[in-house]
Amino acid sequence: MAGLGRGRGRGKGYMSFSIEAVGIGKGENLPPSILQPTPLFPPMEHKPVPLVMGEEAEYMLALKQEFRGNMKTLPFYVRPAVSKKDVERYSDKYQNSEPSDNTLEWNPDTSLSVDTPVDPKPSKKTRVDKEEIIHKLEVGITLEKKEEEVTSDEEEGEKKKQEEEQQDGEEEYDEEEFEEETDYIMSYFDNGEEFGGDSDDNMDEAIY
Amino acid sequence: MTAQEVRLCGLLLQEHFGEVVERIGTHLLRGGAQNLRTIANETNTPLDLVKKSLCVLVQHGACEFGSGRRGPGSPVEYRASCERVLRVLRYPRYIYTAKTLYGDTGELIVEEVLQRGHMTMSNTVKTVADRLTHNMEEGRSMEYSEVVSAFSKLVETHFLQRCPPVAEMGTAATSTNPATPGTPAASASTAPPTAESNPDCYKLPHVTLIGRGKRRRSSDDSEEQRGGKKAKMDSESCGDEGIYWQVNFERFHQHFRDQAIISAVASKLDQTSSEIVRTMLRMSEVTTTQTAAYTQPLSANEIFRSLPPNYSISRPILDQYLSLLVDDPMEFVGKSGDSGGGMYVISKEPWPTWRELHWSLWYRRGWCVCQSWFGSRSARIFRLLLRKRHLEQKQVEDFAMIPAKEAKDMLYTLLSENLVQLQEIPKTPDHAPSRTFYLYTVNQLPTARLLLQHCYKTVANLIERRLFETKENKRLLEKSQRIEAILASLQASGAEPEQLTEVEEMITAPERQQLEALRHHINKLDSTENQVDETVFLLESYIFSTKTK
């Protein structure tokens, strides 16, 4: 392949095909290379073709919008069970906070399916009652927990603030606290920092 | 499943079924077949919501379940179908077609079945009769028998079909179709049976539905009505439990294709020849299966007899028209024999006529795209390349009658957008660049796929923009809805005109203008989605026709 070997490595503008054949003349100005991604909304050079308007198009438009609206009311529009509450209210504990789950109206016919992992539907009604009660209890418990958490959060927040303000006397403060809480004297506790210091005096012996 | 397709499916699912179903559906589309636990863990959704969403998807045919890959003992796996979700875009077109063919009753039947995925015949008939009664004047109501006749017409012409029996998983067969004892053994295989594999799929059940539609009363008796109705529904078992019907999309698609052929004939030849072709197609609607290459041969005598009465043309003229159709280079109609005054066929996919027709319809779209993106002269180049297949740089300039510099510029733009490709033809075995032909050409199939992906992206963008606009103006929309509700209730309770005007003035004039503009934008976006879908259909069926060989 003498022809290919000749040009390799020589000449900076060498490309695998001859430029004239594709149509770029010698020394012609090529458009500059683009160094950034194309703009998100590039300016349109040509106006788009206007939409087809007519009775048929308008009727289909109406059909489409009606269909969408209807789908939202059907039980197939699954809404997540938990509704976000902006502020927890005391009455939520005693009200049925579960949003009306309209999928209860729809019982898919499971006689067609065999060995599916879905729960059997005939017991759904009793289950629902139980579930509602359990849910209410859970909601109550979680609310109480949240209240506790909120108050403990507040306490921790206050503590942190106090600690930040009193950075100078921090160490003493901790010691005092420790002294109050434990029965042992602080000086009894030897935390081993002085351990390595003794051996520095006798450098004769090697340390193993 | 490309990224654009998944994105569009996600948006469609979100709009029609809510965010939970969208999350589950997108996860299934991206990840392939998965079992229940995997889905629940990976999407961080509680198990009962996952179950509900899967039920919804299966109900609408977007998801199938089958035995796991590890054999009959492994958990059930679910598989979502991208294609089926994309059909949602075409629902208005299906409903409108049903209206043109079978009137309001047909339209409502198809709409109900589309909304609910699978429905029994009795349920459909009752719901549709109630809806029609609601729209009629006081005192009149809709007979069930009329609705039943519309339903049976839809089934006879295959627009509705029975849902396929569920794939067995090693246990006894379900009792939906006692006439098909052979299916249990066959369908123990991995692929779920299609609707067509059921020989009973177009058979109407023996149900006697006698009654009239019920008009919805005003709110005070609604409670009792509901209670009473519920008891009635439970005790009335119409005898067709377990037989569910779904819309047969392929049949609708066939209808759209036939319409495209007829309009192509009408635009190329004339109205009468299009009527002849329409008659031929109608006669062979039900006899040809989906993948047949040709329709059944129809004799000229039969065609003559089946022509619509207002098109009274004499026999020799019909023969002339038929020979004209046969001789046309588009080859709409082929002659397959001489018995009975000449046997004629219309070829369907994947044969040349169908492919040619598709191709010509498709290329017009490509040309339009080209024109709207790059101007009419680039479109001219595109069309030229399609006609002449392969051209050199110089030839393009000559044939298109465009000066060299501009032609070069346009060709490179087309090349960079991948609408046009370069083909190398070496003169010598060592492929030396100076001795090679470089020809510009259009590769139809890849270009069609490219355009299809662009269309999906377009529709997804349209939907997103519409959602954005709605969200931006949510406050205003809610306010106007509330005021409308107040007005309606005031009018119902008989308020004075002053009160009504007072309520109406709660919306200020600039707000009204804003609302108007918003509605206009949203309608435009919606309408555009419908029209892009037409192109999507064309491109999809072209690509499909090239696959089946």
mmCIF file of C-alpha atoms in Angstrom, chain B residues 34-317:
data_model
loop_
_atom_site.group_PDB
_atom_site.id
_atom_site.type_symbol
_atom_site.label_atom_id
_atom_site.label_comp_id
_atom_site.label_asym_id
_atom_site.label_seq_id
_atom_site.Cartn_x
_atom_site.Cartn_y
_atom_site.Cartn_z
ATOM 1 C CA GLN B 34 -38.514 -7.502 37.038
ATOM 2 C CA ASN B 35 -40.344 -9.066 39.924
ATOM 3 C CA LEU B 36 -42.384 -7.319 42.572
ATOM 4 C CA ARG B 37 -39.740 -7.037 45.271
ATOM 5 C CA THR B 38 -37.136 -5.583 42.952
ATOM 6 C CA ILE B 39 -39.512 -2.913 41.771
ATOM 7 C CA ALA B 40 -40.537 -1.984 45.309
ATOM 8 C CA ASN B 41 -36.979 -1.788 46.557
ATOM 9 C CA GLU B 42 -35.507 0.083 43.660
ATOM 10 C CA THR B 43 -38.217 2.703 43.404
ATOM 11 C CA ASN B 44 -38.585 3.112 47.174
ATOM 12 C CA THR B 45 -42.316 2.788 46.909
ATOM 13 C CA PRO B 46 -44.480 1.002 49.462
ATOM 14 C CA LEU B 47 -45.539 -2.424 48.351
ATOM 15 C CA ASP B 48 -49.251 -1.789 48.170
ATOM 16 C CA LEU B 49 -48.766 1.207 45.892
ATOM 17 C CA VAL B 50 -46.578 -0.910 43.644
ATOM 18 C CA LYS B 51 -49.283 -3.541 43.499
ATOM 19 C CA LYS B 52 -51.928 -0.970 42.677
ATOM 20 C CA SER B 53 -49.827 0.561 39.918
ATOM 21 C CA LEU B 54 -49.081 -2.820 38.407
ATOM 22 C CA CYS B 55 -52.781 -3.619 38.442
ATOM 23 C CA VAL B 56 -53.505 -0.381 36.638
ATOM 24 C CA LEU B 57 -50.832 -1.064 34.044
ATOM 25 C CA VAL B 58 -51.996 -4.612 33.448
ATOM 26 C CA GLN B 59 -55.599 -3.461 33.211
ATOM 27 C CA HIS B 60 -54.640 -1.134 30.411
ATOM 28 C CA GLY B 61 -52.478 -3.661 28.651
ATOM 29 C CA ALA B 62 -49.270 -1.725 29.182
ATOM 30 C CA CYS B 63 -47.698 -4.419 31.299
ATOM 31 C CA GLU B 64 -47.640 -8.174 31.117
ATOM 32 C CA PHE B 65 -46.750 -10.681 33.734
ATOM 33 C CA GLY B 66 -45.199 -14.037 33.227
ATOM 34 C CA SER B 67 -43.297 -16.684 35.048
ATOM 35 C CA GLY B 68 -39.808 -15.748 36.105
ATOM 36 C CA ARG B 69 -36.673 -16.526 34.211
ATOM 37 C CA ARG B 70 -35.432 -19.037 36.659
ATOM 38 C CA GLY B 71 -38.211 -21.462 35.963
ATOM 39 C CA PRO B 72 -41.730 -22.083 37.237
ATOM 40 C CA GLY B 73 -40.815 -21.714 40.904
ATOM 41 C CA SER B 74 -39.371 -18.214 40.700
ATOM 42 C CA PRO B 75 -41.456 -15.115 41.410
ATOM 43 C CA VAL B 76 -43.621 -13.581 38.743
ATOM 44 C CA GLU B 77 -41.943 -11.048 36.502
ATOM 45 C CA TYR B 78 -43.520 -7.960 35.007
ATOM 46 C CA ARG B 79 -42.687 -6.475 31.654
ATOM 47 C CA ALA B 80 -43.858 -3.108 30.387
ATOM 48 C CA SER B 81 -44.458 -2.358 26.757
ATOM 49 C CA CYS B 82 -43.262 0.985 25.455
ATOM 50 C CA GLU B 83 -45.229 0.706 22.255
ATOM 51 C CA ARG B 84 -48.493 0.223 24.081
ATOM 52 C CA VAL B 85 -47.980 3.295 26.244
ATOM 53 C CA LEU B 86 -47.225 5.408 23.187
ATOM 54 C CA ARG B 87 -50.604 4.427 21.770
ATOM 55 C CA VAL B 88 -52.183 6.703 24.381
ATOM 56 C CA LEU B 89 -51.159 9.581 22.172
ATOM 57 C CA ARG B 90 -53.429 8.291 19.466
ATOM 58 C CA TYR B 91 -56.573 7.792 21.531
ATOM 59 C CA PRO B 92 -58.396 10.899 20.214
ATOM 60 C CA ARG B 93 -57.840 9.659 16.687
ATOM 61 C CA TYR B 94 -59.303 6.249 17.491
ATOM 62 C CA ILE B 95 -62.338 7.783 19.131
ATOM 63 C CA TYR B 96 -62.884 10.155 16.248
ATOM 64 C CA THR B 97 -62.625 7.310 13.722
ATOM 65 C CA ALA B 98 -65.202 5.324 15.660
ATOM 66 C CA LYS B 99 -67.457 8.362 15.528
ATOM 67 C CA THR B 100 -67.141 8.700 11.769
ATOM 68 C CA LEU B 101 -67.857 5.029 11.265
ATOM 69 C CA TYR B 102 -70.495 4.242 13.848
ATOM 70 C CA GLY B 103 -71.847 7.505 15.127
ATOM 71 C CA ASP B 104 -72.059 8.791 18.662
ATOM 72 C CA THR B 105 -72.822 5.388 20.149
ATOM 73 C CA GLY B 106 -69.720 3.876 18.602
ATOM 74 C CA GLU B 107 -67.669 6.824 19.744
ATOM 75 C CA LEU B 108 -68.788 6.467 23.351
ATOM 76 C CA ILE B 109 -68.237 2.722 23.371
ATOM 77 C CA VAL B 110 -64.668 3.082 22.165
ATOM 78 C CA GLU B 111 -64.043 5.919 24.581
ATOM 79 C CA GLU B 112 -65.278 3.892 27.545
ATOM 80 C CA VAL B 113 -63.234 0.863 26.615
ATOM 81 C CA LEU B 114 -60.138 3.007 26.139
ATOM 82 C CA GLN B 115 -60.632 4.706 29.482
ATOM 83 C CA ARG B 116 -60.962 1.469 31.365
ATOM 84 C CA GLY B 117 -58.638 -0.797 29.459
ATOM 85 C CA HIS B 118 -60.683 -3.958 29.707
ATOM 86 C CA MET B 119 -64.435 -4.022 30.081
ATOM 87 C CA THR B 120 -67.209 -6.539 29.914
ATOM 88 C CA MET B 121 -69.865 -6.033 27.286
ATOM 89 C CA SER B 122 -72.674 -5.595 29.767
ATOM 90 C CA ASN B 123 -70.795 -2.948 31.722
ATOM 91 C CA THR B 124 -69.977 -1.027 28.574
ATOM 92 C CA VAL B 125 -73.527 -1.130 27.326
ATOM 93 C CA LYS B 126 -74.923 0.126 30.604
ATOM 94 C CA THR B 127 -72.422 2.943 30.994
ATOM 95 C CA VAL B 128 -72.808 4.119 27.423
ATOM 96 C CA ALA B 129 -76.593 4.000 27.595
ATOM 97 C CA ASP B 130 -76.497 6.080 30.760
ATOM 98 C CA ARG B 131 -74.204 8.638 29.186
ATOM 99 C CA LEU B 132 -76.308 8.918 26.062
ATOM 100 C CA THR B 133 -79.466 9.248 28.111
ATOM 101 C CA HIS B 134 -77.865 12.017 30.113
ATOM 102 C CA ASN B 135 -77.239 13.995 26.956
ATOM 103 C CA MET B 136 -80.695 13.517 25.544
ATOM 104 C CA GLU B 137 -83.690 15.671 26.305
ATOM 105 C CA GLU B 138 -85.884 15.079 29.295
ATOM 106 C CA GLY B 139 -88.118 12.099 29.082
ATOM 107 C CA ARG B 140 -86.141 10.235 26.444
ATOM 108 C CA SER B 141 -83.699 7.500 27.163
ATOM 109 C CA MET B 142 -81.461 5.186 25.244
ATOM 110 C CA GLU B 143 -82.397 1.577 24.658
ATOM 111 C CA TYR B 144 -79.810 -0.990 25.532
ATOM 112 C CA SER B 145 -80.501 -2.818 22.296
ATOM 113 C CA GLU B 146 -79.252 0.084 20.206
ATOM 114 C CA VAL B 147 -76.029 0.168 22.101
ATOM 115 C CA VAL B 148 -75.720 -3.593 21.806
ATOM 116 C CA SER B 149 -76.116 -3.396 18.045
ATOM 117 C CA ALA B 150 -73.402 -0.748 17.793
ATOM 118 C CA PHE B 151 -71.179 -2.895 19.988
ATOM 119 C CA SER B 152 -71.725 -5.947 17.827
ATOM 120 C CA LYS B 153 -70.957 -3.981 14.692
ATOM 121 C CA LEU B 154 -67.667 -2.919 16.228
ATOM 122 C CA VAL B 155 -66.878 -6.520 17.078
ATOM 123 C CA GLU B 156 -67.835 -7.813 13.646
ATOM 124 C CA THR B 157 -65.497 -5.408 11.930
ATOM 125 C CA HIS B 158 -62.805 -6.395 14.424
ATOM 126 C CA PHE B 159 -62.399 -2.998 16.038
ATOM 127 C CA LEU B 160 -63.035 -4.580 19.413
ATOM 128 C CA GLN B 161 -61.665 -7.913 20.453
ATOM 129 C CA ARG B 162 -61.707 -10.135 23.469
ATOM 130 C CA CYS B 163 -58.827 -9.868 25.847
ATOM 131 C CA PRO B 164 -56.402 -12.735 25.511
ATOM 132 C CA PRO B 165 -56.597 -15.532 28.048
ATOM 133 C CA VAL B 166 -53.958 -15.329 30.728
ATOM 134 C CA ALA B 167 -50.814 -17.399 30.362
ATOM 135 C CA GLU B 168 -50.936 -20.482 32.539
ATOM 136 C CA MET B 169 -48.276 -21.140 35.076
ATOM 137 C CA GLY B 170 -48.477 -24.857 35.448
ATOM 138 C CA THR B 171 -51.921 -24.999 37.045
ATOM 139 C CA ALA B 172 -55.332 -25.737 35.611
ATOM 140 C CA ALA B 173 -56.759 -23.577 32.858
ATOM 141 C CA THR B 174 -59.081 -20.696 33.680
ATOM 142 C CA SER B 175 -62.618 -21.100 32.589
ATOM 143 C CA THR B 176 -63.033 -18.025 30.438
ATOM 144 C CA ASN B 177 -62.982 -19.860 27.182
ATOM 145 C CA PRO B 178 -64.230 -23.417 27.403
ATOM 146 C CA ALA B 179 -63.951 -23.710 23.660
ATOM 147 C CA THR B 180 -60.184 -23.637 23.699
ATOM 148 C CA PRO B 181 -58.942 -26.652 25.614
ATOM 149 C CA GLY B 182 -55.732 -26.726 23.642
ATOM 150 C CA THR B 183 -54.305 -23.463 24.917
ATOM 151 C CA PRO B 184 -53.113 -24.477 28.404
ATOM 152 C CA ALA B 185 -50.392 -26.732 27.100
ATOM 153 C CA ALA B 186 -49.330 -24.350 24.396
ATOM 154 C CA SER B 187 -49.193 -21.280 26.527
ATOM 155 C CA ALA B 188 -47.006 -22.764 29.223
ATOM 156 C CA SER B 189 -44.190 -21.324 27.094
ATOM 157 C CA THR B 190 -42.633 -17.985 27.860
ATOM 158 C CA ALA B 191 -44.513 -15.774 25.413
ATOM 159 C CA PRO B 192 -47.973 -14.698 26.565
ATOM 160 C CA PRO B 193 -50.674 -15.490 24.002
ATOM 161 C CA THR B 194 -51.914 -12.631 21.877
ATOM 162 C CA ALA B 195 -55.532 -11.793 21.423
ATOM 163 C CA GLU B 196 -55.470 -13.202 17.924
ATOM 164 C CA SER B 197 -54.407 -16.631 19.071
ATOM 165 C CA ASN B 198 -57.793 -17.078 20.672
ATOM 166 C CA PRO B 199 -60.166 -18.430 18.032
ATOM 167 C CA ASP B 200 -63.118 -16.937 19.889
ATOM 168 C CA CYS B 201 -61.721 -13.490 19.963
ATOM 169 C CA TYR B 202 -64.434 -11.935 17.852
ATOM 170 C CA LYS B 203 -67.363 -13.922 19.115
ATOM 171 C CA LEU B 204 -70.055 -12.054 20.982
ATOM 172 C CA PRO B 205 -71.159 -13.630 24.226
ATOM 173 C CA HIS B 206 -74.745 -14.777 24.596
ATOM 174 C CA VAL B 207 -76.075 -12.030 26.761
ATOM 175 C CA THR B 208 -79.560 -10.687 26.938
ATOM 176 C CA LEU B 209 -79.477 -7.063 27.911
ATOM 177 C CA ILE B 210 -82.879 -5.543 28.161
ATOM 178 C CA GLY B 211 -83.410 -2.116 29.554
ATOM 179 C CA ARG B 212 -82.903 1.545 29.086
ATOM 180 C CA GLY B 213 -80.307 4.003 30.149
ATOM 181 C CA LYS B 214 -80.835 5.673 33.492
ATOM 182 C CA ARG B 215 -80.731 9.383 33.807
ATOM 183 C CA ARG B 216 -78.655 10.711 36.646
ATOM 184 C CA ARG B 217 -80.955 12.491 39.089
ATOM 185 C CA SER B 218 -80.079 15.551 41.128
ATOM 186 C CA SER B 219 -78.155 15.183 44.334
ATOM 187 C CA ASP B 220 -80.986 14.459 46.789
ATOM 188 C CA ASP B 221 -81.907 11.060 45.436
ATOM 189 C CA SER B 222 -78.380 10.206 44.415
ATOM 190 C CA GLU B 223 -77.619 8.485 47.708
ATOM 191 C CA GLU B 224 -80.551 6.161 47.465
ATOM 192 C CA GLN B 225 -79.962 5.671 43.793
ATOM 193 C CA ARG B 226 -76.415 4.647 44.427
ATOM 194 C CA GLY B 227 -77.392 2.243 47.123
ATOM 195 C CA GLY B 228 -80.149 0.825 44.997
ATOM 196 C CA LYS B 229 -77.983 0.633 41.935
ATOM 197 C CA LYS B 230 -75.256 -1.143 43.779
ATOM 198 C CA ALA B 231 -77.594 -3.817 45.020
ATOM 199 C CA LYS B 232 -78.989 -4.193 41.543
ATOM 200 C CA MET B 233 -75.582 -4.542 39.950
ATOM 201 C CA ASP B 234 -74.612 -7.241 42.365
ATOM 202 C CA SER B 235 -77.690 -9.303 41.789
ATOM 203 C CA GLU B 236 -77.764 -8.801 38.030
ATOM 204 C CA SER B 237 -75.102 -11.001 36.635
ATOM 205 C CA CYS B 238 -75.493 -10.786 32.929
ATOM 206 C CA GLY B 239 -73.824 -14.016 32.119
ATOM 207 C CA ASP B 240 -70.686 -12.604 30.606
ATOM 208 C CA GLU B 241 -68.415 -12.389 33.613
ATOM 209 C CA GLY B 242 -64.812 -12.892 32.770
ATOM 210 C CA ILE B 243 -65.190 -11.995 29.110
ATOM 211 C CA TYR B 244 -63.374 -8.726 28.733
ATOM 212 C CA TRP B 245 -63.079 -6.638 25.630
ATOM 213 C CA GLN B 246 -60.312 -4.382 24.503
ATOM 214 C CA VAL B 247 -59.740 -2.100 21.562
ATOM 215 C CA ASN B 248 -57.978 -3.736 18.642
ATOM 216 C CA PHE B 249 -55.371 -1.136 17.782
ATOM 217 C CA GLU B 250 -54.012 -2.992 14.787
ATOM 218 C CA ARG B 251 -57.388 -2.871 13.127
ATOM 219 C CA PHE B 252 -57.579 0.871 13.619
ATOM 220 C CA HIS B 253 -54.106 1.207 12.191
ATOM 221 C CA GLN B 254 -55.154 -0.796 9.180
ATOM 222 C CA HIS B 255 -58.042 1.578 8.764
ATOM 223 C CA PHE B 256 -55.744 4.598 8.908
ATOM 224 C CA ARG B 257 -53.490 3.034 6.306
ATOM 225 C CA ASP B 258 -56.432 2.342 4.046
ATOM 226 C CA GLN B 259 -57.486 5.933 4.382
ATOM 227 C CA ALA B 260 -53.994 7.027 3.423
ATOM 228 C CA ILE B 261 -54.119 4.848 0.305
ATOM 229 C CA ILE B 262 -57.519 6.199 -0.662
ATOM 230 C CA SER B 263 -56.480 9.791 -0.268
ATOM 231 C CA ALA B 264 -53.279 9.143 -2.202
ATOM 232 C CA VAL B 265 -55.320 7.664 -5.047
ATOM 233 C CA ALA B 266 -57.739 10.559 -4.901
ATOM 234 C CA SER B 267 -54.986 13.119 -5.101
ATOM 235 C CA LYS B 268 -53.176 11.316 -7.893
ATOM 236 C CA LEU B 269 -56.143 10.229 -10.004
ATOM 237 C CA ASP B 270 -59.656 11.303 -9.178
ATOM 238 C CA GLN B 271 -62.529 10.882 -6.798
ATOM 239 C CA THR B 272 -64.172 7.995 -8.609
ATOM 240 C CA SER B 273 -61.066 5.867 -8.637
ATOM 241 C CA SER B 274 -60.624 6.516 -4.941
ATOM 242 C CA GLU B 275 -64.180 5.323 -4.388
ATOM 243 C CA ILE B 276 -63.403 2.140 -6.276
ATOM 244 C CA VAL B 277 -60.338 1.534 -4.176
ATOM 245 C CA ARG B 278 -62.327 2.266 -1.031
ATOM 246 C CA THR B 279 -64.924 -0.304 -2.026
ATOM 247 C CA MET B 280 -62.278 -2.898 -2.708
ATOM 248 C CA LEU B 281 -60.663 -2.247 0.630
ATOM 249 C CA ARG B 282 -63.931 -2.439 2.479
ATOM 250 C CA MET B 283 -64.773 -5.750 0.907
ATOM 251 C CA SER B 284 -61.487 -7.231 1.931
ATOM 252 C CA GLU B 285 -61.320 -5.626 5.390
ATOM 253 C CA VAL B 286 -62.148 -8.648 7.348
ATOM 254 C CA THR B 287 -60.916 -11.373 5.048
ATOM 255 C CA THR B 288 -57.288 -10.370 4.910
ATOM 256 C CA THR B 289 -55.125 -10.923 7.926
ATOM 257 C CA GLN B 290 -52.687 -8.375 9.198
ATOM 258 C CA THR B 291 -49.527 -9.656 7.605
ATOM 259 C CA ALA B 292 -50.908 -10.721 4.235
ATOM 260 C CA ALA B 293 -49.039 -9.445 1.248
ATOM 261 C CA TYR B 294 -52.108 -9.064 -0.920
ATOM 262 C CA THR B 295 -55.796 -8.806 -0.367
ATOM 263 C CA GLN B 296 -57.959 -11.651 -1.509
ATOM 264 C CA PRO B 297 -58.575 -11.409 -5.212
ATOM 265 C CA LEU B 298 -61.818 -9.666 -5.964
ATOM 266 C CA SER B 299 -63.561 -10.078 -9.234
ATOM 267 C CA ALA B 300 -64.681 -7.046 -11.189
ATOM 268 C CA ASN B 301 -68.252 -8.306 -10.969
ATOM 269 C CA GLU B 302 -68.164 -8.243 -7.194
ATOM 270 C CA ILE B 303 -66.668 -4.789 -7.206
ATOM 271 C CA PHE B 304 -69.371 -3.611 -9.535
ATOM 272 C CA ARG B 305 -72.039 -4.960 -7.247
ATOM 273 C CA SER B 306 -70.549 -3.495 -4.097
ATOM 274 C CA LEU B 307 -70.069 0.019 -5.335
ATOM 275 C CA PRO B 308 -72.056 2.539 -3.317
ATOM 276 C CA PRO B 309 -75.363 3.375 -4.985
ATOM 277 C CA ASN B 310 -74.655 7.042 -5.528
ATOM 278 C CA TYR B 311 -71.674 6.193 -7.659
ATOM 279 C CA SER B 312 -73.560 4.715 -10.551
ATOM 280 C CA ILE B 313 -70.967 4.143 -13.171
ATOM 281 C CA SER B 314 -71.476 1.688 -15.941
ATOM 282 C CA ARG B 315 -69.568 -1.543 -16.236
ATOM 283 C CA PRO B 316 -67.220 -0.621 -19.094
ATOM 284 C CA ILE B 317 -66.222 2.575 -17.316
#
